[in-house]
Short mmCIF file of C-alpha atoms in Angstrom, two decimals:
data_model
loop_
_atom_site.label_atom_id
_atom_site.label_comp_id
_atom_site.label_asym_id
_atom_site.label_seq_id
_atom_site.Cartn_x
_atom_site.Cartn_y
_atom_site.Cartn_z
CA MET K 1 -15.23 -11.08 17.55
CA ASP K 2 -18.28 -13.36 18.01
CA ARG K 3 -21.76 -12.41 16.84
CA ILE K 4 -23.09 -11.39 20.29
CA THR K 5 -20.15 -9.05 20.86
CA LYS K 6 -20.74 -7.45 17.44
CA VAL K 7 -24.43 -6.90 18.23
CA PHE K 8 -23.63 -5.30 21.60
CA SER K 9 -20.93 -3.13 20.01
CA LYS K 10 -23.38 -1.95 17.36
CA LEU K 11 -26.07 -1.19 19.95
CA PHE K 12 -23.54 0.69 22.09
CA PHE K 13 -22.36 2.79 19.14
CA GLU K 14 -25.94 3.58 18.09
CA GLY K 15 -26.78 4.52 21.67
CA ILE K 16 -23.82 6.92 21.90
CA CYS K 17 -24.83 8.52 18.59
CA SER K 18 -28.45 8.88 19.70
CA LEU K 19 -27.37 10.45 22.99
CA GLY K 20 -25.12 12.91 21.15
CA ILE K 21 -27.93 13.91 18.81
CA PHE K 22 -30.30 14.34 21.77
CA ILE K 23 -27.81 16.57 23.62
CA LEU K 24 -27.23 18.72 20.53
CA PHE K 25 -30.97 19.00 19.90
CA THR K 26 -31.64 19.98 23.54
CA PHE K 27 -28.90 22.62 23.39
CA PHE K 28 -30.35 23.97 20.13
CA ILE K 29 -33.86 24.25 21.61
CA GLN K 30 -32.60 25.90 24.80
CA SER K 31 -30.55 28.35 22.74
CA LYS K 32 -33.59 29.28 20.69
CA LEU K 33 -35.67 29.82 23.82
CA LEU K 34 -32.98 32.00 25.37
CA ALA K 35 -32.05 34.06 22.32
CA CYS K 36 -34.15 37.00 21.22
CA SER K 37 -36.44 35.11 18.85
CA PRO K 38 -39.75 36.69 17.72
CA GLY K 39 -42.45 36.20 20.34
CA SER K 40 -40.06 35.33 23.16
CA PHE K 41 -40.26 37.14 26.49
CA HIS K 42 -37.32 37.97 28.78
CA ALA K 43 -36.79 39.74 32.08
CA ASP K 44 -33.20 38.49 32.48
CA GLY K 45 -30.33 37.73 30.17
CA ASN K 46 -28.08 34.69 30.06
CA LYS K 47 -27.10 34.09 33.69
CA ASN K 48 -24.09 32.06 32.58
CA LYS K 49 -22.52 35.25 31.22
CA LYS K 50 -20.65 37.57 33.55
CA ALA K 51 -22.32 40.52 31.88
CA ILE K 52 -25.03 43.12 32.42
CA ALA K 53 -27.14 45.20 30.02
CA LEU K 54 -27.92 48.86 30.62
CA THR K 55 -31.30 49.92 29.20
CA PHE K 56 -32.90 53.36 28.95
CA ASP K 57 -36.61 54.09 28.56
CA ASP K 58 -38.92 56.92 27.44
CA GLY K 59 -36.49 58.82 25.22
CA PRO K 60 -35.04 60.30 23.26
CA GLY K 61 -35.26 63.05 25.86
CA GLU K 62 -33.52 66.02 27.41
CA SER K 63 -30.97 63.80 29.15
CA SER K 64 -30.20 61.49 26.23
CA LEU K 65 -27.13 63.34 24.97
CA LYS K 66 -25.61 63.40 28.46
CA VAL K 67 -26.25 59.65 28.75
CA LEU K 68 -24.60 59.09 25.37
CA GLU K 69 -21.58 61.12 26.45
CA LEU K 70 -21.23 59.03 29.62
CA LEU K 71 -21.47 55.79 27.66
CA ASP K 72 -18.88 57.07 25.17
CA HIS K 73 -16.57 58.02 28.02
CA TYR K 74 -16.69 54.50 29.47
CA GLN K 75 -16.75 52.87 26.01
CA VAL K 76 -19.85 50.77 26.66
CA LYS K 77 -22.95 50.11 24.58
CA ALA K 78 -26.54 50.13 25.78
CA THR K 79 -30.11 49.58 24.62
CA PHE K 80 -32.59 52.46 24.31
CA PHE K 81 -36.32 51.70 24.36
CA MET K 82 -37.85 54.71 22.64
CA ASN K 83 -41.34 56.16 22.64
CA GLY K 84 -42.62 57.06 19.20
CA ASP K 85 -43.91 60.46 20.27
CA GLN K 86 -40.41 61.36 21.51
CA VAL K 87 -38.77 60.07 18.32
CA GLU K 88 -41.23 62.26 16.45
CA LEU K 89 -39.98 65.28 18.44
CA ARG K 90 -36.27 64.41 18.24
CA PRO K 91 -35.61 62.21 15.18
CA GLU K 92 -31.99 63.37 14.87
CA LEU K 93 -31.29 62.30 18.45
CA ALA K 94 -32.75 58.86 17.76
CA LYS K 95 -30.48 58.63 14.73
CA GLU K 96 -27.50 59.69 16.87
CA VAL K 97 -28.14 56.86 19.35
CA LEU K 98 -27.85 54.31 16.54
CA LYS K 99 -24.89 56.10 14.97
CA ARG K 100 -22.93 55.73 18.21
CA GLY K 101 -23.38 51.97 18.12
CA HIS K 102 -26.23 51.52 20.57
CA GLU K 103 -29.32 49.38 20.17
CA ILE K 104 -32.87 50.76 19.80
CA GLY K 105 -36.03 49.03 20.96
CA ASP K 106 -39.70 49.98 20.66
CA HIS K 107 -41.42 51.34 23.78
CA THR K 108 -44.76 52.07 22.04
CA TYR K 109 -45.90 55.45 20.80
CA SER K 110 -47.42 57.20 23.82
CA HIS K 111 -46.53 55.13 26.93
CA ILE K 112 -50.07 54.09 27.84
CA ASN K 113 -50.57 52.18 31.08
CA PHE K 114 -52.12 49.08 29.51
CA TYR K 115 -53.00 47.53 32.86
CA ALA K 116 -55.38 50.45 33.45
CA TYR K 117 -56.42 50.51 29.79
CA GLU K 118 -57.36 46.82 29.81
CA LYS K 119 -59.40 47.28 32.99
CA LYS K 120 -61.31 50.19 31.47
CA PHE K 121 -61.80 49.06 27.86
CA GLY K 122 -61.54 45.26 27.95
CA LEU K 123 -59.31 42.71 26.28
CA GLU K 124 -60.17 43.08 22.59
CA LYS K 125 -59.79 46.86 22.52
CA THR K 126 -56.53 46.51 24.43
CA LYS K 127 -55.11 44.10 21.85
CA LEU K 128 -55.98 46.51 19.04
CA LYS K 129 -54.48 49.46 20.91
CA VAL K 130 -51.27 47.55 21.69
CA LYS K 131 -50.82 46.77 17.98
CA GLU K 132 -51.54 50.38 17.02
CA GLU K 133 -49.03 51.74 19.57
CA ILE K 134 -46.25 49.34 18.57
CA GLN K 135 -46.79 49.94 14.85
CA LYS K 136 -46.89 53.73 15.14
CA SER K 137 -43.70 53.84 17.20
CA ARG K 138 -41.99 51.30 14.96
CA ASP K 139 -42.75 53.36 11.83
CA LEU K 140 -41.29 56.51 13.39
CA ILE K 141 -38.14 54.70 14.55
CA VAL K 142 -37.61 53.30 11.04
CA GLN K 143 -38.24 56.73 9.53
CA ALA K 144 -35.68 58.36 11.87
CA THR K 145 -32.98 55.68 11.87
CA GLY K 146 -33.56 53.45 8.86
CA LYS K 147 -33.60 50.39 11.13
CA SER K 148 -36.57 48.39 12.38
CA PRO K 149 -36.41 47.49 16.10
CA GLU K 150 -36.05 43.82 17.03
CA LEU K 151 -36.96 44.45 20.69
CA CYS K 152 -40.02 45.82 22.43
CA ARG K 153 -40.54 46.83 26.05
CA MET K 154 -44.11 47.58 27.00
CA PRO K 155 -44.78 50.59 29.26
CA HIS K 156 -45.01 49.71 32.97
CA GLY K 157 -43.73 46.23 32.11
CA TYR K 158 -47.15 45.24 30.79
CA HIS K 159 -47.27 41.57 29.85
CA ARG K 160 -49.91 39.02 29.02
CA ALA K 161 -49.57 35.56 27.44
CA TRP K 162 -51.29 36.77 24.25
CA MET K 163 -48.63 39.45 23.82
CA LYS K 164 -46.29 36.78 22.45
CA GLU K 165 -48.51 36.32 19.38
CA ILE K 166 -48.50 40.05 18.71
CA ALA K 167 -44.73 40.07 19.12
CA LYS K 168 -44.46 37.32 16.50
CA GLU K 169 -46.55 39.41 14.10
CA PHE K 170 -44.11 42.29 14.48
CA ASN K 171 -41.05 40.01 14.43
CA ILE K 172 -39.88 41.30 17.83
CA CYS K 173 -39.07 39.85 21.22
CA LEU K 174 -40.44 41.29 24.46
CA VAL K 175 -38.03 42.52 27.12
CA ASN K 176 -38.74 43.63 30.66
CA TRP K 177 -35.99 44.10 33.25
CA THR K 178 -34.23 42.50 36.20
CA PHE K 179 -34.09 45.65 38.31
CA GLY K 180 -34.82 49.35 38.02
CA LYS K 181 -35.92 52.16 40.34
CA ASP K 182 -34.40 55.39 39.08
CA TRP K 183 -37.81 57.08 38.71
CA LEU K 184 -38.75 56.63 42.38
CA LYS K 185 -38.41 59.40 44.94
CA ILE K 186 -35.71 57.76 47.02
CA SER K 187 -32.25 58.96 47.97
CA GLU K 188 -29.30 58.53 45.63
CA ASP K 189 -27.48 56.61 48.35
CA ARG K 190 -30.25 54.04 48.70
CA LEU K 191 -30.71 53.90 44.95
CA SER K 192 -27.03 53.21 44.32
CA LYS K 193 -26.94 50.47 46.97
CA GLU K 194 -29.94 48.69 45.46
CA TYR K 195 -28.57 48.86 41.91
CA LEU K 196 -25.19 47.58 43.07
CA GLN K 197 -26.89 44.68 44.86
CA ASN K 198 -28.36 43.70 41.51
CA LEU K 199 -25.08 43.57 39.61
CA LYS K 200 -25.47 39.89 38.82
CA PRO K 201 -24.73 37.78 35.73
CA GLY K 202 -27.41 38.32 33.10
CA ALA K 203 -28.97 41.36 34.79
CA ILE K 204 -30.93 43.76 32.60
CA LEU K 205 -30.90 47.10 34.42
CA LEU K 206 -33.56 49.74 33.78
CA PHE K 207 -32.87 53.49 33.69
CA HIS K 208 -34.60 56.44 32.05
CA ASP K 209 -33.26 59.04 29.64
CA GLY K 210 -36.69 60.41 28.72
CA GLY K 211 -38.67 62.93 30.71
CA ARG K 212 -37.23 65.63 32.92
CA HIS K 213 -35.07 65.76 36.05
CA ARG K 214 -32.84 62.74 35.43
CA GLU K 215 -30.01 64.06 37.60
CA LYS K 216 -30.12 60.99 39.85
CA THR K 217 -29.75 58.72 36.85
CA LEU K 218 -26.83 60.73 35.47
CA ASN K 219 -25.13 60.64 38.88
CA LEU K 220 -25.80 56.93 39.29
CA LEU K 221 -24.49 55.72 35.93
CA PRO K 222 -20.74 56.32 36.49
CA LEU K 223 -20.94 54.51 39.82
CA ILE K 224 -22.71 51.49 38.31
CA ILE K 225 -20.40 51.29 35.28
CA GLU K 226 -17.20 51.68 37.30
CA GLU K 227 -18.26 49.09 39.86
CA ALA K 228 -19.34 46.65 37.15
CA LYS K 229 -15.96 46.98 35.46
CA LYS K 230 -14.18 46.60 38.79
CA ARG K 231 -16.02 43.30 39.26
CA ASP K 232 -15.02 42.22 35.72
CA PHE K 233 -18.53 42.39 34.28
CA SER K 234 -18.93 43.04 30.57
CA ILE K 235 -21.50 45.70 29.71
CA ILE K 236 -23.35 44.72 26.54
CA THR K 237 -26.64 45.24 24.69
CA VAL K 238 -29.85 43.32 25.34
CA ASN K 239 -29.53 41.26 22.16
CA GLN K 240 -26.01 40.28 23.20
CA ILE K 241 -26.95 39.35 26.75
CA LEU K 242 -29.73 37.10 25.49
CA GLU K 243 -27.36 35.09 23.32
CA PRO K 244 -26.38 31.61 24.60
#
């Protein structure tokens, strides 16, 4: 092999190695951005997964046990975003959610509408109140379950760019949702059609187990779960659906 051929061979080999390292590095960065890392924000899961995540807000409430029984019946796991004031009222129910293998996220203490709060009190007071609400709820969840939440969903889907820094402070990631309407005064037929239209890879579906009068949600869940299984979707937790 002459000298020129050796040089070209060496350059080719080094180029292939560099390309491989670049591809691995890019994959690593993308994985970190997608996974539930502290400070990250997500409204969808991994769209390359044929899976959905069922999430429940505002509990633990009067309907939580019925939701748990339905999930047990279908052998699926879900994620529950709990309000601290409700955990304070029903600590044993919060503990039961975790005991049955489900995931718990923070939904702040008292479910303040921070869009309205920010408009009334300004940015700095809002930041302080957000921290206070997350911390208070977090403490009560830990007290009830022994586990600190890794996820947080702000009431009304509140999100601002600066929220990511607060999330980093609390070592949590922020999660909104792909679709959810079970609190609206619309017919069960229309509601079921719209949820079924949103059975897509990576979808994070929002329901409510807190508050009263969740009959529509309880009627809707078997339909959604059965149809998802019929379409060969896995039903997994939020942390799982965010994984690469």
